[in-house]
Coordinates of C-alpha atoms in Angstrom, one line a residue:
Chain A
M13 CA -90.2 60.3 -126.4
T14 CA -88.3 57.5 -125.2
I15 CA -86.1 55.1 -127.5
N16 CA -88.9 52.5 -127.0
D17 CA -91.8 55.1 -128.1
I18 CA -89.6 55.8 -131.4
L19 CA -88.6 52.2 -132.1
S20 CA -92.1 51.0 -131.7
S21 CA -93.7 53.8 -133.8
I22 CA -91.5 53.0 -136.7
E23 CA -92.0 49.4 -136.1
A24 CA -95.7 49.6 -136.4
G25 CA -95.5 52.0 -139.9
K26 CA -96.7 55.2 -137.7
M27 CA -93.3 56.7 -138.4
T28 CA -90.6 56.6 -140.6
A29 CA -86.7 57.2 -139.8
R30 CA -86.7 60.4 -141.8
Q31 CA -89.9 61.6 -139.7
A32 CA -87.9 61.1 -136.4
V33 CA -85.0 63.1 -137.6
E34 CA -86.9 65.8 -138.8
A35 CA -89.0 66.0 -135.7
A36 CA -85.7 66.0 -133.5
L37 CA -84.1 68.9 -135.9
K38 CA -87.3 70.6 -135.5
K39 CA -87.3 70.6 -131.9
A40 CA -83.6 71.3 -131.8
D41 CA -84.5 74.4 -133.9
E42 CA -87.4 75.7 -131.6
T43 CA -85.4 75.1 -128.4
S44 CA -82.2 77.0 -129.8
E45 CA -82.6 79.9 -127.3
Y46 CA -81.2 77.0 -124.7
A47 CA -78.0 77.0 -126.6
A48 CA -77.6 73.4 -126.0
L49 CA -76.3 72.6 -129.2
L50 CA -73.2 74.0 -131.3
S51 CA -74.0 72.6 -134.5
L52 CA -76.6 70.2 -136.3
T53 CA -75.4 67.5 -138.8
S54 CA -79.2 67.8 -140.8
E55 CA -77.9 66.7 -144.2
R56 CA -75.8 63.6 -143.2
A57 CA -78.5 62.9 -140.8
L58 CA -81.5 62.7 -143.1
N59 CA -79.4 60.8 -145.9
R60 CA -78.9 58.3 -143.2
A61 CA -82.5 58.1 -142.1
D62 CA -83.1 57.5 -145.8
E63 CA -80.7 54.6 -145.8
I64 CA -82.3 53.1 -143.0
D65 CA -85.9 53.5 -144.3
A66 CA -84.9 51.7 -147.6
K67 CA -83.7 49.1 -145.3
L68 CA -86.7 48.5 -143.4
E69 CA -88.9 48.7 -146.5
K70 CA -87.1 46.1 -147.9
G71 CA -87.7 43.9 -144.7
E72 CA -83.8 44.2 -143.6
D73 CA -82.5 44.2 -140.3
A74 CA -81.4 48.0 -139.6
G75 CA -80.0 47.7 -136.1
R76 CA -81.6 47.8 -132.7
L77 CA -81.6 51.3 -132.7
A78 CA -82.9 51.8 -136.1
G79 CA -84.0 55.5 -137.1
V80 CA -83.5 56.8 -133.3
P81 CA -81.7 60.2 -133.4
F82 CA -79.2 61.4 -131.0
V83 CA -76.8 63.9 -130.0
A84 CA -73.2 63.6 -129.1
K85 CA -71.1 66.2 -126.7
D86 CA -69.2 68.0 -129.3
N87 CA -65.6 66.1 -127.9
F88 CA -66.9 63.1 -129.6
L89 CA -65.3 63.2 -133.2
A90 CA -68.1 62.5 -135.5
F91 CA -68.8 63.2 -139.5
G92 CA -71.1 65.9 -140.6
A93 CA -70.2 69.1 -138.6
P94 CA -66.8 70.4 -136.9
T95 CA -65.8 68.8 -133.7
T96 CA -65.0 72.0 -131.7
A97 CA -64.8 70.5 -127.9
A98 CA -66.5 74.1 -127.4
S99 CA -63.0 75.7 -127.9
K100 CA -61.3 78.4 -130.7
M101 CA -58.7 75.6 -130.6
L102 CA -60.8 73.4 -132.6
E103 CA -63.1 75.7 -134.0
N104 CA -62.7 74.5 -137.6
F105 CA -61.5 71.3 -136.9
K106 CA -63.2 68.5 -139.3
A107 CA -62.8 65.1 -138.0
P108 CA -61.3 62.7 -140.4
L109 CA -62.8 59.6 -138.2
Q110 CA -65.7 58.7 -135.9
A111 CA -65.6 57.9 -132.2
T112 CA -65.8 54.2 -131.7
A113 CA -68.9 55.0 -129.7
V114 CA -70.5 57.0 -132.3
E115 CA -69.8 54.2 -134.8
K116 CA -71.3 51.6 -132.4
L117 CA -74.6 53.5 -132.4
E118 CA -74.4 54.1 -135.9
Q119 CA -74.0 50.5 -136.5
A120 CA -77.0 49.8 -134.6
G121 CA -79.3 52.2 -136.6
A122 CA -79.2 55.5 -134.4
I123 CA -78.6 58.6 -136.1
C124 CA -76.5 61.8 -134.8
I125 CA -78.3 64.9 -135.7
G126 CA -76.0 67.2 -133.8
K127 CA -73.0 68.4 -131.4
A128 CA -73.8 69.5 -127.7
N129 CA -72.2 72.4 -125.9
L130 CA -69.7 71.7 -123.2
D131 CA -67.2 73.7 -121.0
A132 CA -64.0 74.1 -123.3
F133 CA -62.2 70.7 -123.5
A134 CA -64.9 69.6 -121.0
H135 CA -63.2 71.5 -118.4
G136 CA -66.0 73.0 -115.8
G137 CA -69.1 72.3 -114.0
S138 CA -71.4 74.6 -115.7
T139 CA -71.0 74.9 -119.5
E140 CA -70.0 78.6 -118.9
N141 CA -66.5 77.8 -120.2
S142 CA -67.7 77.3 -123.4
A143 CA -65.9 79.2 -126.0
F144 CA -69.3 80.0 -127.8
G145 CA -71.5 80.9 -124.7
P146 CA -73.2 79.0 -122.0
T147 CA -76.0 76.4 -122.2
S148 CA -79.1 77.4 -120.1
N149 CA -80.6 74.9 -117.8
A150 CA -83.9 73.0 -118.8
H151 CA -86.2 74.1 -116.2
D152 CA -84.5 77.6 -115.5
K153 CA -83.0 79.7 -118.2
T154 CA -81.4 82.0 -115.8
R155 CA -79.8 78.7 -114.2
V156 CA -76.6 76.8 -115.5
A157 CA -77.0 73.5 -117.2
G158 CA -74.4 72.0 -115.2
G159 CA -71.2 70.3 -116.7
S160 CA -69.0 69.8 -118.6
S161 CA -71.6 67.8 -120.5
G162 CA -74.5 70.6 -120.2
G163 CA -75.6 70.7 -123.6
S164 CA -76.2 66.9 -123.6
A165 CA -78.3 67.0 -120.8
V166 CA -80.4 69.8 -121.9
A167 CA -81.1 68.4 -124.9
T168 CA -82.2 65.3 -123.4
A169 CA -84.3 67.1 -121.0
L170 CA -86.1 69.4 -123.6
D171 CA -86.7 66.2 -125.3
V172 CA -84.7 67.1 -129.0
V173 CA -83.8 63.5 -128.7
P174 CA -84.3 60.2 -126.5
F175 CA -80.7 60.1 -125.8
T176 CA -77.4 61.9 -125.8
L177 CA -73.8 61.1 -125.5
G178 CA -71.5 62.7 -122.9
S179 CA -68.0 62.2 -121.0
D180 CA -67.6 62.0 -117.4
T181 CA -64.1 62.6 -115.9
G182 CA -65.1 63.9 -112.6
G183 CA -68.6 64.1 -112.6
S184 CA -69.3 65.8 -116.1
I185 CA -72.3 63.5 -116.9
R186 CA -73.6 63.1 -113.5
Q187 CA -74.0 66.5 -112.3
P188 CA -75.5 68.2 -115.3
A189 CA -78.0 65.1 -115.2
S190 CA -78.9 65.8 -111.5
F191 CA -79.2 69.9 -112.6
N192 CA -81.7 69.0 -115.6
G193 CA -83.7 65.9 -114.1
V194 CA -82.4 63.2 -116.5
I195 CA -80.7 59.9 -115.8
G196 CA -76.8 60.4 -116.4
V197 CA -74.7 57.3 -116.7
K198 CA -70.9 57.4 -115.8
P199 CA -70.1 53.6 -116.6
T200 CA -67.0 51.8 -114.8
Y201 CA -63.6 52.8 -116.0
G202 CA -63.1 51.0 -119.4
T203 CA -66.2 50.1 -120.1
V204 CA -66.8 51.9 -123.2
S205 CA -63.9 52.9 -125.7
R206 CA -62.7 56.4 -125.8
Y207 CA -61.1 56.5 -129.1
G208 CA -62.3 59.4 -130.9
V209 CA -63.2 61.2 -127.6
V210 CA -61.2 64.6 -127.1
A211 CA -58.7 63.4 -124.3
M212 CA -59.0 65.1 -120.8
A213 CA -57.7 63.0 -118.0
S214 CA -56.7 59.1 -119.4
S215 CA -56.8 57.8 -116.0
T216 CA -60.5 58.6 -115.2
D217 CA -62.2 59.8 -118.5
T218 CA -65.1 57.9 -119.3
V219 CA -67.9 57.6 -122.1
G220 CA -71.5 57.4 -121.0
C221 CA -75.1 58.7 -121.6
F222 CA -78.1 60.9 -120.8
A223 CA -81.6 59.3 -121.0
K224 CA -85.3 59.6 -119.8
S225 CA -85.6 56.2 -118.8
V226 CA -83.7 53.3 -117.1
D227 CA -84.2 51.0 -120.0
D228 CA -83.0 53.4 -122.8
A229 CA -79.8 54.3 -120.6
E230 CA -79.2 50.9 -120.0
L231 CA -79.8 50.0 -123.7
V232 CA -77.6 52.7 -125.1
M233 CA -74.7 51.6 -122.6
E234 CA -74.9 47.9 -123.7
I235 CA -74.3 49.1 -127.4
M236 CA -71.8 51.4 -126.9
S237 CA -69.6 49.0 -124.4
G238 CA -67.2 46.5 -125.3
R239 CA -63.4 45.8 -126.0
D240 CA -61.7 48.2 -128.8
D241 CA -58.1 47.7 -130.0
K242 CA -58.0 51.5 -130.3
D243 CA -58.3 51.9 -126.4
M244 CA -56.2 49.5 -124.6
T245 CA -57.9 50.3 -121.2
T246 CA -61.4 48.9 -122.4
L247 CA -62.4 46.0 -120.3
G248 CA -64.5 42.9 -122.3
D249 CA -68.3 42.6 -121.2
V250 CA -69.3 45.0 -118.4
M251 CA -72.9 45.4 -120.0
D252 CA -73.1 42.0 -121.3
S253 CA -76.4 40.6 -120.3
A254 CA -74.9 37.2 -119.7
K255 CA -72.5 38.5 -117.0
A256 CA -73.7 37.5 -113.4
V257 CA -74.0 40.1 -111.4
K258 CA -74.8 39.6 -107.5
P259 CA -78.3 41.1 -106.7
V260 CA -78.1 44.2 -104.2
K261 CA -79.5 44.0 -100.8
K262 CA -77.5 46.4 -98.7
I263 CA -77.0 49.8 -99.4
G264 CA -74.7 52.4 -97.4
V265 CA -76.0 56.2 -97.5
I266 CA -72.6 58.1 -97.5
S267 CA -73.2 60.0 -94.1
D268 CA -70.2 62.5 -94.9
F269 CA -72.5 64.0 -98.0
M270 CA -75.8 64.2 -95.5
N271 CA -75.0 67.1 -93.5
G272 CA -75.1 71.1 -93.1
D273 CA -73.0 71.5 -95.8
V274 CA -75.5 70.4 -98.5
D275 CA -78.5 72.1 -99.6
N276 CA -81.5 71.6 -97.5
E277 CA -83.9 70.9 -100.1
V278 CA -81.1 68.4 -101.7
L279 CA -81.0 66.6 -98.3
K280 CA -85.1 66.3 -98.1
I281 CA -85.2 64.8 -101.6
T282 CA -82.1 62.6 -100.9
E283 CA -83.6 61.5 -97.9
A284 CA -87.2 60.6 -99.4
Y285 CA -85.2 58.5 -102.2
V286 CA -83.8 56.5 -99.5
E287 CA -87.2 55.8 -98.0
K288 CA -88.2 54.9 -101.3
M289 CA -85.3 52.5 -101.5
K290 CA -86.6 51.0 -98.1
A291 CA -90.2 50.6 -99.5
A292 CA -88.4 48.7 -102.4
G293 CA -87.3 46.1 -100.0
Y294 CA -84.0 47.2 -99.8
E295 CA -81.7 47.2 -96.2
V296 CA -80.3 51.0 -96.1
E297 CA -78.1 52.5 -93.3
P298 CA -75.6 55.3 -93.0
V299 CA -71.9 54.7 -93.7
S300 CA -69.0 56.9 -92.8
M301 CA -66.3 57.6 -95.5
P302 CA -64.2 60.4 -93.6
I303 CA -61.5 60.4 -96.5
I304 CA -64.0 61.0 -99.1
K305 CA -63.5 65.0 -97.9
H306 CA -60.4 64.9 -99.3
S307 CA -61.1 63.5 -102.9
L308 CA -61.7 66.8 -104.5
A309 CA -58.2 67.8 -103.6
M310 CA -56.6 64.6 -105.1
Y311 CA -58.9 65.3 -108.3
Y312 CA -57.5 68.8 -108.7
I313 CA -54.0 67.5 -108.7
I314 CA -54.2 64.0 -110.8
V315 CA -56.5 65.4 -113.3
P316 CA -54.7 68.7 -114.1
A317 CA -51.6 66.8 -114.5
E318 CA -52.9 64.5 -117.0
V319 CA -54.9 67.5 -118.7
S320 CA -51.3 69.4 -118.9
S321 CA -50.2 66.4 -120.7
N322 CA -52.9 65.2 -123.0
L323 CA -53.4 69.0 -124.0
A324 CA -49.8 69.5 -125.1
R325 CA -50.8 68.2 -128.3
Y326 CA -52.6 71.3 -129.3
D327 CA -49.5 73.3 -130.6
G328 CA -51.1 75.0 -133.6
V329 CA -49.0 72.7 -136.1
R330 CA -50.6 69.6 -137.4
Y331 CA -54.4 70.6 -136.9
G332 CA -56.3 73.2 -134.7
H333 CA -56.2 76.8 -134.6
R334 CA -53.0 78.4 -135.6
A335 CA -51.8 82.0 -135.0
E336 CA -51.0 84.5 -137.4
G337 CA -48.1 86.6 -138.0
I338 CA -45.6 84.6 -136.4
K339 CA -41.7 84.5 -136.6
T340 CA -40.7 81.6 -134.6
L341 CA -42.0 78.1 -133.6
A342 CA -41.8 78.6 -130.1
E343 CA -43.9 81.9 -130.8
L344 CA -46.4 79.7 -132.6
Y345 CA -46.9 77.2 -129.8
G346 CA -47.3 79.8 -127.2
K347 CA -49.7 82.4 -129.3
S348 CA -51.6 79.6 -130.7
R349 CA -52.2 77.9 -127.3
D350 CA -53.1 81.3 -125.7
E351 CA -55.9 82.2 -128.2
G352 CA -56.9 78.6 -128.7
F353 CA -57.6 78.0 -124.8
V354 CA -60.3 79.5 -122.4
T355 CA -59.1 80.8 -119.1
E356 CA -59.9 77.6 -117.4
N357 CA -58.1 75.4 -119.7
K358 CA -55.3 77.7 -118.9
R359 CA -55.4 77.2 -115.3
R360 CA -55.4 73.4 -115.4
I361 CA -52.6 73.1 -117.7
M362 CA -50.4 75.3 -115.4
I363 CA -51.7 73.8 -112.0
G364 CA -50.6 70.3 -114.0
S365 CA -47.2 71.8 -114.9
Y366 CA -46.9 72.9 -111.3
V367 CA -47.8 69.7 -109.6
L368 CA -45.5 67.7 -112.1
S369 CA -42.6 69.9 -111.9
S370 CA -39.2 69.1 -110.1
G371 CA -39.5 70.0 -106.4
Y372 CA -43.3 69.5 -106.4
F373 CA -43.6 66.3 -108.2
D374 CA -43.8 64.3 -104.5
A375 CA -45.8 67.0 -102.6
Y376 CA -48.5 67.1 -104.9
Y377 CA -48.6 64.4 -107.6
M378 CA -47.3 61.4 -105.8
K379 CA -49.0 62.2 -102.7
A380 CA -52.4 62.5 -104.4
Q381 CA -51.6 59.0 -106.2
K382 CA -51.2 57.5 -103.0
A383 CA -54.2 58.9 -101.5
R384 CA -56.0 57.8 -104.2
T385 CA -55.0 54.4 -103.1
K386 CA -56.4 55.1 -99.7
L387 CA -59.7 56.2 -101.3
I388 CA -59.8 53.4 -103.0
D389 CA -59.2 51.0 -100.4
K390 CA -62.0 52.8 -98.2
Y391 CA -64.3 52.1 -101.1
K392 CA -63.3 48.2 -101.4
Q393 CA -63.9 48.1 -97.8
L394 CA -67.3 49.5 -97.7
F395 CA -68.1 47.3 -101.0
E396 CA -67.4 44.1 -99.0
S397 CA -70.5 45.0 -96.5
Y398 CA -72.6 47.2 -98.8
D399 CA -73.6 46.0 -102.4
L400 CA -74.5 49.9 -103.4
L401 CA -73.4 53.0 -102.0
V402 CA -76.0 56.4 -102.4
S403 CA -75.2 60.0 -102.0
P404 CA -76.9 63.3 -103.6
T405 CA -75.0 64.0 -106.7
A406 CA -74.4 67.6 -106.0
P407 CA -74.4 69.8 -102.9
T408 CA -77.1 72.3 -104.4
P409 CA -79.6 72.3 -107.1
A410 CA -78.5 74.1 -110.5
F411 CA -77.1 77.5 -109.5
K412 CA -77.6 81.0 -111.4
L413 CA -75.4 81.7 -114.4
G414 CA -72.5 83.5 -113.4
A415 CA -72.8 83.0 -109.6
T416 CA -69.5 81.3 -108.8
G417 CA -68.0 84.5 -110.3
D418 CA -64.4 84.0 -111.6
D419 CA -63.4 81.9 -108.5
P420 CA -62.1 78.6 -109.8
V421 CA -62.4 77.0 -106.7
Q422 CA -66.0 77.8 -106.2
M423 CA -66.7 76.0 -109.4
Y424 CA -64.8 72.8 -108.2
L425 CA -66.7 72.4 -105.2
A426 CA -70.0 71.5 -107.3
D427 CA -67.8 68.3 -108.2
A428 CA -67.4 67.1 -104.2
M429 CA -69.7 64.2 -104.6
V430 CA -68.9 62.8 -107.9
V431 CA -65.0 62.8 -108.2
G432 CA -64.7 60.0 -105.7
P433 CA -66.4 57.2 -108.1
S434 CA -63.8 58.7 -110.9
L435 CA -60.6 58.3 -109.0
A436 CA -61.6 54.9 -108.1
G437 CA -62.9 54.0 -111.7
L438 CA -66.2 52.9 -110.2
P439 CA -69.8 53.0 -112.0
A440 CA -72.1 55.9 -110.8
I441 CA -75.4 56.9 -112.2
S442 CA -77.4 59.7 -111.3
V443 CA -81.0 59.6 -111.2
P444 CA -83.7 62.1 -110.9
A445 CA -85.0 62.2 -107.3
G446 CA -87.3 65.1 -107.2
D447 CA -87.8 68.6 -107.4
T448 CA -87.2 71.7 -105.3
P449 CA -90.2 74.0 -104.4
D450 CA -89.0 76.3 -107.0
G451 CA -89.3 73.3 -109.5
L452 CA -85.3 72.8 -110.0
P453 CA -84.7 69.0 -110.5
V454 CA -82.4 67.0 -107.8
G455 CA -80.7 63.9 -108.8
V456 CA -79.4 61.2 -106.5
Q457 CA -76.3 59.0 -107.2
L458 CA -76.1 55.6 -107.1
I459 CA -72.4 54.1 -107.0
G460 CA -71.4 50.4 -107.3
W461 CA -68.1 48.6 -107.2
R462 CA -66.3 48.2 -110.7
E463 CA -68.1 45.8 -113.1
T464 CA -71.4 46.2 -111.4
D465 CA -72.9 48.6 -113.5
R466 CA -76.1 46.4 -114.4
S467 CA -76.9 46.5 -110.7
L468 CA -77.2 50.5 -110.7
F469 CA -79.8 50.0 -113.4
A470 CA -81.8 47.4 -111.7
V471 CA -82.0 49.2 -108.3
A472 CA -82.9 52.5 -110.2
R473 CA -85.5 50.6 -112.1
K474 CA -86.9 48.7 -109.0
V475 CA -87.3 51.8 -106.8
E476 CA -88.8 53.7 -109.8
E477 CA -91.5 50.9 -110.2
V478 CA -92.2 50.7 -106.5
A479 CA -92.8 54.4 -106.2
N480 CA -94.9 54.2 -109.4
D481 CA -96.9 51.5 -107.7
N482 CA -97.8 53.5 -104.3
Chain B
M261 CA -58.9 76.9 -94.1
S262 CA -56.3 79.3 -95.8
Y263 CA -52.6 78.6 -96.0
M264 CA -52.2 81.9 -98.0
T265 CA -50.2 80.5 -101.0
N266 CA -48.9 83.2 -102.7
V267 CA -47.7 82.4 -106.6
T268 CA -45.9 85.3 -107.8
L269 CA -46.1 86.9 -111.2
E270 CA -42.7 85.6 -111.8
E271 CA -43.7 81.9 -110.9
V272 CA -46.7 82.4 -113.2
Q273 CA -44.6 83.1 -116.3
H274 CA -42.5 80.3 -115.6
L275 CA -45.3 77.9 -115.4
A276 CA -46.5 79.6 -118.6
T277 CA -43.1 78.9 -120.3
L278 CA -43.2 75.1 -119.0
S279 CA -46.8 75.0 -120.5
S280 CA -46.0 76.8 -123.8
L281 CA -48.7 79.6 -123.2
Q282 CA -47.9 83.1 -124.3
L283 CA -49.8 84.9 -121.6
S284 CA -50.6 88.8 -121.8
D285 CA -49.6 90.6 -118.6
D286 CA -53.4 90.9 -117.6
E287 CA -54.3 87.1 -117.6
A288 CA -51.0 86.3 -116.0
T289 CA -51.9 88.7 -113.0
S290 CA -55.3 87.0 -112.7
L291 CA -54.0 83.5 -113.1
S292 CA -51.7 84.3 -110.2
R293 CA -54.6 84.8 -108.2
D294 CA -56.7 81.9 -109.1
I295 CA -53.3 79.7 -109.0
S296 CA -52.6 80.6 -105.6
N297 CA -56.4 79.9 -104.5
I298 CA -56.5 76.5 -106.3
L299 CA -52.9 75.6 -104.2
D300 CA -54.4 76.7 -100.8
Y301 CA -57.6 74.2 -101.6
I302 CA -55.5 71.4 -102.9
N303 CA -52.7 72.0 -100.0
Q304 CA -55.3 70.5 -97.5
L305 CA -54.3 67.0 -98.6
D306 CA -51.3 67.5 -96.3
E307 CA -53.7 66.4 -93.5
L308 CA -53.8 63.0 -95.0
D309 CA -51.1 60.5 -93.6
T310 CA -50.0 58.5 -96.7
E311 CA -46.7 57.4 -95.3
G312 CA -45.9 53.9 -96.7
V313 CA -48.9 53.5 -99.4
E314 CA -48.3 52.8 -102.8
P315 CA -49.7 55.2 -105.6
T316 CA -52.3 54.1 -108.0
Y317 CA -52.0 55.3 -111.6
Q318 CA -54.2 52.5 -113.4
V319 CA -57.6 51.7 -111.6
T320 CA -58.4 48.4 -113.5
D321 CA -54.8 46.6 -113.1
L322 CA -54.2 46.2 -116.7
S323 CA -51.0 46.8 -118.1
N324 CA -49.3 46.2 -121.2
V325 CA -52.1 45.2 -123.3
W326 CA -50.6 44.5 -126.8
R327 CA -52.5 43.8 -130.4
D328 CA -51.0 41.5 -132.5
D329 CA -47.9 43.2 -134.5
V330 CA -49.8 43.3 -137.8
A331 CA -49.9 46.5 -140.0
V332 CA -53.6 47.8 -140.1
D333 CA -54.1 50.3 -142.6
S334 CA -55.7 53.2 -141.2
S335 CA -59.3 54.2 -142.6
V336 CA -57.7 58.2 -142.9
S337 CA -55.5 59.0 -145.7
R338 CA -52.2 60.9 -145.5
E339 CA -53.8 63.5 -147.6
E340 CA -56.8 64.1 -145.3
L341 CA -54.5 64.3 -142.3
L342 CA -52.4 67.0 -144.0
S343 CA -55.3 69.0 -145.3
L344 CA -56.0 69.5 -141.6
S345 CA -52.5 71.8 -141.1
K346 CA -53.1 75.1 -141.8
D347 CA -49.6 75.6 -144.3
Q348 CA -48.2 72.5 -146.4
L349 CA -45.5 72.3 -148.4
D350 CA -44.2 69.1 -150.6
N351 CA -46.2 66.6 -148.5
Q352 CA -45.0 67.9 -145.4
V353 CA -46.5 70.3 -142.6
K354 CA -44.6 73.7 -142.7
V355 CA -44.1 75.9 -139.4
P356 CA -41.7 79.0 -138.9
K357 CA -38.2 78.8 -138.1
V358 CA -37.0 76.8 -135.3
L359 CA -34.7 79.4 -133.8

């Protein structure tokens, strides 16, 4: 069901908010073998549904999403269940406040029914790094969900709820969206407040969503976006419907991602999507972006640096896991962090410490931030001639659980196509473009210049409409 | 491409100390291999000429965004915050001795 299906059923009196929530909870239970969710907030959700039903009965305005159930990735602080970030560190952490994004959705009448699995602290591209076990792909249980927002993508694909929340620091919404055949939105940096979302890399962290229709995704982004005094990086009106957005005419296909390094089925499906774009009346041509091949190296310097800083707060003192049988404060820090973090967290923290340490700072961290300027300049130059860029979202469809073994670099390569827009703060969405002969979904990534988020939805919608008409 | 970076066990333990991580010997050994592999990968950035380029730390060019200098009451009480900590005494968080 889409958001609009639920809203119109409730409006027509065919369904109550309580029934919508009960149906979602039932679906969550029936699909529990996929391990998409870490917890349910059943009691609170049902109480909220009753409040909304009471309002509706009295003819009061209950909001634009009145009675629509959703799921938040478990790195969003929310009431009704612990906020774990899929880590032992926060296994028992009861959030004393809610994320602004969750608050805004609740004010609009939406109802959070549970929390979705992720790679611990959002570090990973498969959800295999969850301290509580991996999530299975919605289309093939032997394959990964993608990540880090794997649980959210799978919960959307399995139709537990019409939309879910995710965070995208370097592809964590777009890549699992591609792997599970749903829409995944990473907005312009600063579109949605990150207040109350477990911080990973502050210069690229964004809040976005998964949905099954372009309309639903756009509506959810519209409700969540806006300035928040509690996150000073937020911009004013990215999703404002009054905001003028230049119509898209010319589209560039990033040719650096259309070669032999990419899975053949992914290439074919992307090419077919490009044909649909042409059929929809867009002028599409290949563009070359040589610097993009270095974006992953930049990302895996800058992001670990910020991770090492942001995760310094987990010291076992004020909240989170505290090791037992400890004699000194230094030991308390060291043991609590050793026990509370998964290996990938430790890798990133230590790489961060490495690239920031004296002697290596200029060679790694500063070098990467300069390279980032060059990457942004290249995007800027391309967007002078093109209104939109396109590429596959990921180099392959969902891979097998355990396929990357314990080689972190193999896992990082799954992010090759999605980190560029993150480093440049650009909006990018992954839209389902087709399935491989094995039935695995493949997504295509649409990228815009900053604050042109609405254009991405407009193009995705038009391509969908034209394709449906033919 | 491989630059064959080799991060020794000693260097890993130093990084762990900088990161406040008390690692087991087994994990330190596997992390020395992982970190070497990751550094091998990111070293490819050497191929890119960044001479004379300014670094970018913040992408939307915002800087020093202030709110009004007025006290705002938090929705979270002192008691609630303290209750998140594992050990408390007299309205304070209790920790083991520092030295």
